[in-house]
PDB file of C-alpha atoms and ligand atoms in Angstrom:
ATOM      1  CA  UNK A  20      64.894 -62.753   6.099  1.00 46.00           C
ATOM      2  CA  UNK A  21      61.497 -63.351   7.477  1.00 50.00           C
ATOM      3  CA  UNK A  22      61.183 -59.927   8.075  1.00 47.00           C
ATOM      4  CA  UNK A  23      61.674 -58.536   4.286  1.00 49.00           C
ATOM      5  CA  UNK A  24      59.797 -62.047   2.711  1.00 44.00           C
ATOM      6  CA  UNK A  25      57.003 -61.203   5.175  1.00 48.00           C
ATOM      7  CA  UNK A  26      56.845 -56.242   4.226  1.00 45.00           C
ATOM      8  CA  UNK A  27      57.693 -57.719   0.857  1.00 46.00           C
ATOM      9  CA  UNK A  28      54.354 -59.085   0.616  1.00 43.00           C
ATOM     10  CA  UNK A  29      51.968 -56.441   2.668  1.00 45.00           C
ATOM     11  CA  UNK A  30      53.535 -54.294  -0.289  1.00 45.00           C
ATOM     12  CA  UNK A  31      52.460 -56.327  -2.837  1.00 42.00           C
ATOM     13  CA  UNK A  32      49.610 -57.610  -1.606  1.00 42.00           C
ATOM     14  CA  UNK A  33      48.950 -53.147  -1.150  1.00 41.00           C
ATOM     15  CA  UNK A  34      50.000 -52.913  -4.923  1.00 39.00           C
ATOM     16  CA  UNK A  35      48.207 -54.899  -6.319  1.00 37.00           C
ATOM     17  CA  UNK A  36      44.386 -54.725  -4.021  1.00 36.00           C
ATOM     18  CA  UNK A  37      45.210 -50.589  -4.949  1.00 39.00           C
ATOM     19  CA  UNK A  38      46.115 -51.744  -8.595  1.00 48.00           C
ATOM     20  CA  UNK A  39      42.595 -53.380  -9.439  1.00 68.00           C
ATOM     21  CA  UNK A  40      40.252 -50.853  -7.315  1.00 87.00           C
ATOM     22  CA  UNK A  41      39.026 -47.921  -9.720  1.00 86.00           C
ATOM     23  CA  UNK A  42      39.214 -44.422  -8.519  1.00 90.00           C
ATOM     24  CA  UNK A  43      36.468 -43.527  -9.718  1.00 96.00           C
ATOM     25  CA  UNK A  44      33.705 -40.340  -8.370  1.00 97.00           C
ATOM     26  CA  UNK A  45      30.202 -41.861  -8.055  1.00 98.00           C
ATOM     27  CA  UNK A  46      27.430 -44.425 -11.333  1.00 98.00           C
ATOM     28  CA  UNK A  47      25.714 -43.003 -13.195  1.00 98.00           C
ATOM     29  CA  UNK A  48      22.551 -44.770 -13.835  1.00 98.00           C
ATOM     30  CA  UNK A  49      21.160 -44.357 -16.849  1.00 98.00           C
ATOM     31  CA  UNK A  50      17.415 -45.716 -18.343  1.00 98.00           C
ATOM     32  CA  UNK A  51      16.009 -45.157 -20.965  1.00 98.00           C
ATOM     33  CA  UNK A  52      12.805 -44.266 -22.511  1.00 98.00           C
ATOM     34  CA  UNK A  53      11.712 -47.366 -25.516  1.00 98.00           C
ATOM     35  CA  UNK A  54       9.845 -44.706 -27.430  1.00 98.00           C
ATOM     36  CA  UNK A  55      12.213 -43.009 -27.668  1.00 98.00           C
ATOM     37  CA  UNK A  56      15.134 -45.129 -28.638  1.00 98.00           C
ATOM     38  CA  UNK A  57      12.221 -46.802 -31.731  1.00 98.00           C
ATOM     39  CA  UNK A  58      11.064 -43.543 -32.805  1.00 96.00           C
ATOM     40  CA  UNK A  59      14.684 -41.482 -35.235  1.00 97.00           C
ATOM     41  CA  UNK A  60      14.893 -42.783 -37.840  1.00 95.00           C
ATOM     42  CA  UNK A  61      17.719 -45.412 -37.197  1.00 95.00           C
ATOM     43  CA  UNK A  62      14.821 -47.611 -35.868  1.00 97.00           C
ATOM     44  CA  UNK A  63      14.540 -50.077 -33.570  1.00 98.00           C
ATOM     45  CA  UNK A  64      14.349 -53.995 -33.307  1.00 98.00           C
ATOM     46  CA  UNK A  65      12.278 -56.115 -30.278  1.00 98.00           C
ATOM     47  CA  UNK A  66      14.308 -58.636 -28.286  1.00 98.00           C
ATOM     48  CA  UNK A  67      13.973 -62.333 -28.774  1.00 96.00           C
ATOM     49  CA  UNK A  68      11.609 -62.229 -26.148  1.00 96.00           C
ATOM     50  CA  UNK A  69       9.229 -59.980 -27.524  1.00 97.00           C
ATOM     51  CA  UNK A  70       8.088 -55.910 -26.776  1.00 98.00           C
ATOM     52  CA  UNK A  71       9.455 -55.330 -23.850  1.00 98.00           C
ATOM     53  CA  UNK A  72       6.908 -53.659 -21.570  1.00 98.00           C
ATOM     54  CA  UNK A  73       6.055 -49.021 -21.596  1.00 98.00           C
ATOM     55  CA  UNK A  74       8.181 -48.645 -19.900  1.00 98.00           C
ATOM     56  CA  UNK A  75      11.999 -47.058 -18.913  1.00 98.00           C
ATOM     57  CA  UNK A  76      14.824 -50.274 -19.863  1.00 98.00           C
ATOM     58  CA  UNK A  77      18.198 -49.234 -17.779  1.00 99.00           C
ATOM     59  CA  UNK A  78      20.909 -49.469 -20.512  1.00 98.00           C
ATOM     60  CA  UNK A  79      23.809 -49.888 -18.094  1.00 98.00           C
ATOM     61  CA  UNK A  80      25.496 -48.420 -15.241  1.00 98.00           C
ATOM     62  CA  UNK A  81      29.019 -46.235 -15.814  1.00 98.00           C
ATOM     63  CA  UNK A  82      31.714 -44.871 -12.729  1.00 98.00           C
ATOM     64  CA  UNK A  83      32.979 -41.839 -13.682  1.00 97.00           C
ATOM     65  CA  UNK A  84      35.208 -39.648 -12.243  1.00 96.00           C
ATOM     66  CA  UNK A  85      33.653 -36.273 -10.785  1.00 94.00           C
ATOM     67  CA  UNK A  86      36.346 -34.261 -13.387  1.00 90.00           C
ATOM     68  CA  UNK A  87      37.981 -35.077 -16.490  1.00 86.00           C
ATOM     69  CA  UNK A  88      41.949 -35.620 -16.409  1.00 80.00           C
ATOM     70  CA  UNK A  89      42.226 -33.420 -19.527  1.00 68.00           C
ATOM     71  CA  UNK A  90      45.000 -31.769 -19.894  1.00 46.00           C
ATOM     72  CA  UNK A  91      49.100 -32.790 -21.589  1.00 43.00           C
ATOM     73  CA  UNK A  92      50.648 -33.920 -18.226  1.00 42.00           C
ATOM     74  CA  UNK A  93      46.594 -36.567 -18.653  1.00 43.00           C
ATOM     75  CA  UNK A  94      47.096 -37.429 -21.882  1.00 41.00           C
ATOM     76  CA  UNK A  95      50.566 -38.412 -21.457  1.00 40.00           C
ATOM     77  CA  UNK A  96      50.099 -40.407 -18.613  1.00 40.00           C
ATOM     78  CA  UNK A  97      47.213 -41.283 -19.443  1.00 39.00           C
ATOM     79  CA  UNK A  98      48.584 -43.314 -22.819  1.00 39.00           C
ATOM     80  CA  UNK A  99      50.272 -44.444 -21.271  1.00 37.00           C
ATOM     81  CA  UNK A 100      47.636 -46.548 -19.224  1.00 39.00           C
ATOM     82  CA  UNK A 101      46.467 -46.458 -21.941  1.00 38.00           C
ATOM     83  CA  UNK A 102      42.392 -48.031 -21.717  1.00 43.00           C
ATOM     84  CA  UNK A 103      40.884 -44.835 -19.252  1.00 46.00           C
ATOM     85  CA  UNK A 104      39.268 -42.731 -21.422  1.00 48.00           C
ATOM     86  CA  UNK A 105      38.388 -39.271 -20.439  1.00 82.00           C
ATOM     87  CA  UNK A 106      35.395 -38.383 -18.199  1.00 92.00           C
ATOM     88  CA  UNK A 107      34.985 -42.069 -16.713  1.00 94.00           C
ATOM     89  CA  UNK A 108      37.165 -45.607 -16.480  1.00 94.00           C
ATOM     90  CA  UNK A 109      36.604 -48.115 -18.896  1.00 95.00           C
ATOM     91  CA  UNK A 110      37.486 -51.559 -20.007  1.00 96.00           C
ATOM     92  CA  UNK A 111      38.937 -52.229 -17.439  1.00 96.00           C
ATOM     93  CA  UNK A 112      41.469 -55.863 -16.161  1.00 94.00           C
ATOM     94  CA  UNK A 113      39.886 -57.556 -13.751  1.00 91.00           C
ATOM     95  CA  UNK A 114      41.878 -61.010 -11.898  1.00 89.00           C
ATOM     96  CA  UNK A 115      38.891 -62.395 -12.851  1.00 87.00           C
ATOM     97  CA  UNK A 116      38.749 -62.159 -16.890  1.00 88.00           C
ATOM     98  CA  UNK A 117      37.003 -59.689 -18.690  1.00 92.00           C
ATOM     99  CA  UNK A 118      32.922 -61.903 -19.127  1.00 96.00           C
ATOM    100  CA  UNK A 119      30.319 -61.685 -18.415  1.00 97.00           C
ATOM    101  CA  UNK A 120      29.635 -65.319 -18.029  1.00 97.00           C
ATOM    102  CA  UNK A 121      25.017 -66.488 -17.017  1.00 98.00           C
ATOM    103  CA  UNK A 122      25.855 -68.815 -14.273  1.00 98.00           C
ATOM    104  CA  UNK A 123      26.611 -66.493 -12.203  1.00 97.00           C
ATOM    105  CA  UNK A 124      24.326 -64.295 -13.093  1.00 98.00           C
ATOM    106  CA  UNK A 125      21.186 -66.925 -14.024  1.00 98.00           C
ATOM    107  CA  UNK A 126      18.880 -66.191 -10.664  1.00 98.00           C
ATOM    108  CA  UNK A 127      18.597 -62.002 -12.275  1.00 98.00           C
ATOM    109  CA  UNK A 128      18.075 -63.458 -16.091  1.00 98.00           C
ATOM    110  CA  UNK A 129      13.744 -62.596 -15.829  1.00 98.00           C
ATOM    111  CA  UNK A 130      14.553 -59.808 -14.622  1.00 98.00           C
ATOM    112  CA  UNK A 131      16.687 -58.681 -16.376  1.00 98.00           C
ATOM    113  CA  UNK A 132      15.352 -59.796 -19.506  1.00 98.00           C
ATOM    114  CA  UNK A 133      11.528 -57.799 -18.216  1.00 98.00           C
ATOM    115  CA  UNK A 134      13.616 -54.082 -17.234  1.00 98.00           C
ATOM    116  CA  UNK A 135      17.659 -53.792 -19.483  1.00 98.00           C
ATOM    117  CA  UNK A 136      15.750 -55.281 -22.457  1.00 98.00           C
ATOM    118  CA  UNK A 137      17.896 -54.169 -25.782  1.00 98.00           C
ATOM    119  CA  UNK A 138      16.499 -52.459 -28.218  1.00 98.00           C
ATOM    120  CA  UNK A 139      19.018 -52.955 -30.623  1.00 98.00           C
ATOM    121  CA  UNK A 140      18.571 -54.185 -34.700  1.00 97.00           C
ATOM    122  CA  UNK A 141      22.220 -54.773 -34.240  1.00 94.00           C
ATOM    123  CA  UNK A 142      20.970 -58.611 -32.411  1.00 93.00           C
ATOM    124  CA  UNK A 143      18.833 -59.387 -30.244  1.00 95.00           C
ATOM    125  CA  UNK A 144      19.571 -60.603 -28.082  1.00 98.00           C
ATOM    126  CA  UNK A 145      19.768 -59.035 -24.290  1.00 98.00           C
ATOM    127  CA  UNK A 146      22.638 -60.837 -23.245  1.00 98.00           C
ATOM    128  CA  UNK A 147      24.698 -59.465 -25.499  1.00 98.00           C
ATOM    129  CA  UNK A 148      23.875 -55.769 -24.066  1.00 98.00           C
ATOM    130  CA  UNK A 149      24.714 -57.235 -20.441  1.00 98.00           C
ATOM    131  CA  UNK A 150      28.112 -58.419 -21.529  1.00 98.00           C
ATOM    132  CA  UNK A 151      28.766 -55.300 -24.216  1.00 98.00           C
ATOM    133  CA  UNK A 152      27.976 -53.073 -20.662  1.00 98.00           C
ATOM    134  CA  UNK A 153      29.691 -54.881 -18.128  1.00 98.00           C
ATOM    135  CA  UNK A 154      33.687 -55.456 -20.194  1.00 98.00           C
ATOM    136  CA  UNK A 155      32.711 -51.783 -20.761  1.00 97.00           C
ATOM    137  CA  UNK A 156      31.572 -50.038 -17.475  1.00 98.00           C
ATOM    138  CA  UNK A 157      31.384 -53.035 -14.761  1.00 98.00           C
ATOM    139  CA  UNK A 158      34.600 -54.163 -15.296  1.00 97.00           C
ATOM    140  CA  UNK A 159      35.827 -51.056 -13.237  1.00 97.00           C
ATOM    141  CA  UNK A 160      33.520 -50.509 -10.834  1.00 98.00           C
ATOM    142  CA  UNK A 161      34.614 -52.440  -7.885  1.00 97.00           C
ATOM    143  CA  UNK A 162      31.898 -55.186  -7.874  1.00 97.00           C
ATOM    144  CA  UNK A 163      31.327 -58.409  -8.345  1.00 97.00           C
ATOM    145  CA  UNK A 164      28.972 -59.282 -11.559  1.00 98.00           C
ATOM    146  CA  UNK A 165      25.937 -60.562  -9.791  1.00 98.00           C
ATOM    147  CA  UNK A 166      26.040 -56.960  -7.009  1.00 98.00           C
ATOM    148  CA  UNK A 167      26.550 -55.167 -10.425  1.00 98.00           C
ATOM    149  CA  UNK A 168      23.637 -55.996 -12.474  1.00 98.00           C
ATOM    150  CA  UNK A 169      21.692 -57.060  -9.004  1.00 98.00           C
ATOM    151  CA  UNK A 170      21.599 -53.699  -8.200  1.00 98.00           C
ATOM    152  CA  UNK A 171      21.198 -51.692 -10.987  1.00 99.00           C
ATOM    153  CA  UNK A 172      17.943 -53.321 -10.605  1.00 99.00           C
ATOM    154  CA  UNK A 173      17.399 -52.352  -6.874  1.00 98.00           C
ATOM    155  CA  UNK A 174      17.550 -48.951  -7.873  1.00 98.00           C
ATOM    156  CA  UNK A 175      14.954 -49.385 -10.847  1.00 98.00           C
ATOM    157  CA  UNK A 176      13.173 -50.929  -8.564  1.00 98.00           C
ATOM    158  CA  UNK A 177      13.292 -48.552  -6.010  1.00 98.00           C
ATOM    159  CA  UNK A 178      13.076 -45.502  -7.569  1.00 98.00           C
ATOM    160  CA  UNK A 179      10.429 -46.019 -10.735  1.00 98.00           C
ATOM    161  CA  UNK A 180      10.162 -43.655 -12.772  1.00 98.00           C
ATOM    162  CA  UNK A 181       7.772 -44.878 -14.773  1.00 98.00           C
ATOM    163  CA  UNK A 182       5.759 -44.172 -12.120  1.00 98.00           C
ATOM    164  CA  UNK A 183       7.256 -40.571 -11.070  1.00 98.00           C
ATOM    165  CA  UNK A 184       6.330 -39.140 -14.343  1.00 98.00           C
ATOM    166  CA  UNK A 185       2.750 -40.649 -14.429  1.00 98.00           C
ATOM    167  CA  UNK A 186       2.193 -39.660 -10.900  1.00 98.00           C
ATOM    168  CA  UNK A 187       3.202 -35.989 -11.561  1.00 98.00           C
ATOM    169  CA  UNK A 188       1.032 -36.061 -14.576  1.00 98.00           C
ATOM    170  CA  UNK A 189       3.415 -36.910 -17.443  1.00 98.00           C
ATOM    171  CA  UNK A 190       2.266 -39.618 -19.430  1.00 98.00           C
ATOM    172  CA  UNK A 191       2.945 -41.068 -23.009  1.00 98.00           C
ATOM    173  CA  UNK A 192       1.780 -39.970 -24.882  1.00 98.00           C
ATOM    174  CA  UNK A 193       2.431 -38.691 -28.675  1.00 95.00           C
ATOM    175  CA  UNK A 194       0.948 -34.765 -29.030  1.00 96.00           C
ATOM    176  CA  UNK A 195       1.438 -33.195 -25.026  1.00 98.00           C
ATOM    177  CA  UNK A 196       4.493 -32.020 -24.796  1.00 98.00           C
ATOM    178  CA  UNK A 197       6.154 -31.649 -21.620  1.00 98.00           C
ATOM    179  CA  UNK A 198       8.770 -28.992 -19.922  1.00 97.00           C
ATOM    180  CA  UNK A 199      11.840 -29.992 -19.440  1.00 97.00           C
ATOM    181  CA  UNK A 200      11.461 -28.518 -15.563  1.00 96.00           C
ATOM    182  CA  UNK A 201       7.983 -31.015 -15.329  1.00 98.00           C
ATOM    183  CA  UNK A 202      10.095 -33.580 -15.744  1.00 98.00           C
ATOM    184  CA  UNK A 203      13.374 -32.883 -13.442  1.00 96.00           C
ATOM    185  CA  UNK A 204      11.269 -31.241 -10.969  1.00 98.00           C
ATOM    186  CA  UNK A 205       9.186 -34.419 -10.528  1.00 98.00           C
ATOM    187  CA  UNK A 206      11.913 -36.647 -10.172  1.00 98.00           C
ATOM    188  CA  UNK A 207      14.361 -33.885  -7.785  1.00 98.00           C
ATOM    189  CA  UNK A 208      10.746 -34.288  -5.736  1.00 98.00           C
ATOM    190  CA  UNK A 209      10.625 -37.661  -5.391  1.00 98.00           C
ATOM    191  CA  UNK A 210      13.982 -39.488  -5.335  1.00 98.00           C
ATOM    192  CA  UNK A 211      15.200 -36.844  -3.105  1.00 98.00           C
ATOM    193  CA  UNK A 212      18.325 -36.401  -5.803  1.00 98.00           C
ATOM    194  CA  UNK A 213      18.286 -34.621  -9.292  1.00 97.00           C
ATOM    195  CA  UNK A 214      18.867 -36.035 -11.860  1.00 97.00           C
ATOM    196  CA  UNK A 215      20.683 -35.510 -16.067  1.00 97.00           C
ATOM    197  CA  UNK A 216      17.865 -35.708 -18.913  1.00 97.00           C
ATOM    198  CA  UNK A 217      18.754 -36.122 -22.164  1.00 97.00           C
ATOM    199  CA  UNK A 218      16.779 -35.822 -25.485  1.00 98.00           C
ATOM    200  CA  UNK A 219      16.920 -36.967 -28.813  1.00 97.00           C
ATOM    201  CA  UNK A 220      14.599 -36.134 -31.778  1.00 97.00           C
ATOM    202  CA  UNK A 221      12.226 -38.040 -33.634  1.00 97.00           C
ATOM    203  CA  UNK A 222      11.963 -38.456 -37.822  1.00 96.00           C
ATOM    204  CA  UNK A 223      10.183 -35.164 -37.224  1.00 96.00           C
ATOM    205  CA  UNK A 224      13.240 -33.391 -35.495  1.00 96.00           C
ATOM    206  CA  UNK A 225      10.480 -33.488 -32.330  1.00 96.00           C
ATOM    207  CA  UNK A 226      12.822 -33.570 -29.562  1.00 97.00           C
ATOM    208  CA  UNK A 227      11.422 -36.475 -27.253  1.00 98.00           C
ATOM    209  CA  UNK A 228      12.893 -36.879 -23.111  1.00 98.00           C
ATOM    210  CA  UNK A 229      14.698 -39.671 -24.644  1.00 98.00           C
ATOM    211  CA  UNK A 230      17.331 -41.297 -21.215  1.00 98.00           C
ATOM    212  CA  UNK A 231      17.279 -39.735 -17.583  1.00 98.00           C
ATOM    213  CA  UNK A 232      20.895 -40.426 -15.652  1.00 98.00           C
ATOM    214  CA  UNK A 233      20.395 -40.399 -12.587  1.00 98.00           C
ATOM    215  CA  UNK A 234      23.974 -39.922 -10.109  1.00 98.00           C
ATOM    216  CA  UNK A 235      24.277 -43.197  -7.483  1.00 98.00           C
ATOM    217  CA  UNK A 236      27.236 -43.364  -4.377  1.00 98.00           C
ATOM    218  CA  UNK A 237      30.784 -45.954  -5.347  1.00 98.00           C
ATOM    219  CA  UNK A 238      28.973 -48.555  -3.797  1.00 98.00           C
ATOM    220  CA  UNK A 239      26.108 -48.275  -6.242  1.00 98.00           C
ATOM    221  CA  UNK A 240      23.320 -48.171  -3.481  1.00 98.00           C
ATOM    222  CA  UNK A 241      22.158 -44.204  -2.789  1.00 98.00           C
ATOM    223  CA  UNK A 242      21.019 -42.071  -5.405  1.00 98.00           C
ATOM    224  CA  UNK A 243      23.539 -38.890  -4.884  1.00 98.00           C
ATOM    225  CA  UNK A 244      22.240 -34.995  -6.345  1.00 96.00           C
ATOM    226  CA  UNK A 245      24.603 -36.097  -9.556  1.00 94.00           C
ATOM    227  CA  UNK A 246      27.576 -33.769  -9.171  1.00 92.00           C
ATOM    228  CA  UNK A 247      28.172 -33.168 -12.565  1.00 88.00           C
ATOM    229  CA  UNK A 248      26.111 -30.953 -15.551  1.00 85.00           C
ATOM    230  CA  UNK A 249      25.332 -33.231 -18.591  1.00 84.00           C
ATOM    231  CA  UNK A 250      24.953 -32.043 -22.419  1.00 82.00           C
ATOM    232  CA  UNK A 251      21.461 -32.399 -22.290  1.00 87.00           C
ATOM    233  CA  UNK A 252      20.787 -32.257 -25.895  1.00 91.00           C
ATOM    234  CA  UNK A 253      17.267 -30.803 -24.929  1.00 94.00           C
ATOM    235  CA  UNK A 254      16.647 -28.044 -26.968  1.00 89.00           C
ATOM    236  CA  UNK A 255      13.845 -25.301 -26.159  1.00 87.00           C
ATOM    237  CA  UNK A 256      12.052 -25.773 -22.825  1.00 93.00           C
ATOM    238  CA  UNK A 257      10.019 -28.759 -24.094  1.00 97.00           C
ATOM    239  CA  UNK A 258      10.154 -32.693 -25.850  1.00 97.00           C
ATOM    240  CA  UNK A 259       7.367 -35.628 -26.155  1.00 97.00           C
ATOM    241  CA  UNK A 260       7.412 -38.511 -24.075  1.00 98.00           C
ATOM    242  CA  UNK A 261       6.077 -40.326 -27.503  1.00 98.00           C
ATOM    243  CA  UNK A 262       4.205 -44.009 -26.685  1.00 98.00           C
ATOM    244  CA  UNK A 263       6.130 -47.083 -26.871  1.00 98.00           C
TER     245      UNK A 263
HETATM  246  P1  LIG B 305      27.228 -47.229 -24.522  1.00 90.10           P
HETATM  247  O1  LIG B 305      26.536 -46.310 -25.083  1.00 90.10           O
HETATM  248  O2  LIG B 305      26.911 -48.599 -22.423  1.00 90.10           O
HETATM  249  O3  LIG B 305      28.633 -47.307 -24.390  1.00 90.10           O
HETATM  250  O4  LIG B 305      27.193 -47.969 -25.778  1.00 90.10           O
HETATM  251  C1  LIG B 305      25.677 -49.146 -26.320  1.00 90.10           C
HETATM  252  C2  LIG B 305      26.037 -49.301 -26.714  1.00 90.10           C
HETATM  253  O5  LIG B 305      25.511 -51.579 -26.458  1.00 90.10           O
HETATM  254  C3  LIG B 305      25.964 -49.561 -28.291  1.00 90.10           C
HETATM  255  O6  LIG B 305      26.514 -50.102 -28.891  1.00 90.10           O
HETATM  256  C4  LIG B 305      24.343 -50.082 -28.730  1.00 90.10           C
HETATM  257  O7  LIG B 305      24.263 -50.826 -29.770  1.00 90.10           O
HETATM  258  C5  LIG B 305      24.259 -51.045 -28.258  1.00 90.10           C
HETATM  259  N1  LIG B 305      22.635 -51.298 -27.082  1.00 90.10           N
HETATM  260  C6  LIG B 305      22.340 -52.900 -27.378  1.00 90.10           C
HETATM  261  N2  LIG B 305      20.690 -52.505 -27.530  1.00 90.10           N
HETATM  262  C7  LIG B 305      21.067 -51.535 -26.821  1.00 90.10           C
HETATM  263  C8  LIG B 305      20.056 -50.355 -25.587  1.00 90.10           C
HETATM  264  O8  LIG B 305      18.798 -50.477 -26.565  1.00 90.10           O
HETATM  265  N3  LIG B 305      20.039 -49.615 -26.181  1.00 90.10           N
HETATM  266  C9  LIG B 305      20.966 -48.575 -25.978  1.00 90.10           C
HETATM  267  N4  LIG B 305      21.521 -47.520 -25.947  1.00 90.10           N
HETATM  268  N5  LIG B 305      22.155 -49.271 -26.790  1.00 90.10           N
HETATM  269  C10 LIG B 305      22.518 -50.195 -27.173  1.00 90.10           C
END
């Protein structure tokens, strides 16, 4: 009888672990160039804390699958399981709750304000942006909120994209354009890992560098070569890095 209870306990704890640990393959660490976020027809707004520095800002740290889960079988499986997107997990259920507590990240707030500011006009409150990112992506990261945000900040500090590009002569300008390969080569040479680039368009339809997607191991500590090549939305070979 005792043995049966013990086996039951071991089995249920194993099930609890496997049902809560997300089986993603790597993170996308996504940073946005504020000039390009603001320079579209949609425009932008500065957060309550004031105009952010002319520096890449964090958009998010997103768990991702190396292979999208497509096809009918998977679709029916995932429609039963619910909540999972096709190429990444999102909005995961956590035993410790899904809401981000300001208290838990209180020692990071000043640095998050500088490095992860919102530019959206929906709210000038960057905490809302962090909460949204935590709920949608962070809850699937297998990390506690403090580690999730601290690791994102550490990644940004370890690989300063603005400085890396400046060292390669790629500096913000409203007139200059840069070849896409010079941007990706500079990032690969300085960080030791390839990244994916994403562009958007300014009000005149000119292509500009909008976001850099760096790939990170499952611990959110080390950059890796990006296992997937994403659609860049960069038409042509040259991009702007507009002033901010
Ligand atoms: P995601 O791309 O992480 O799925 O969604 C980003 C969400 O955060 C959008 O709803 C967007 O309106 C909001 N948001 C708030 N501030 C920012 C910002 O500075 N940049 C971006 N890209 N999204 C922001």
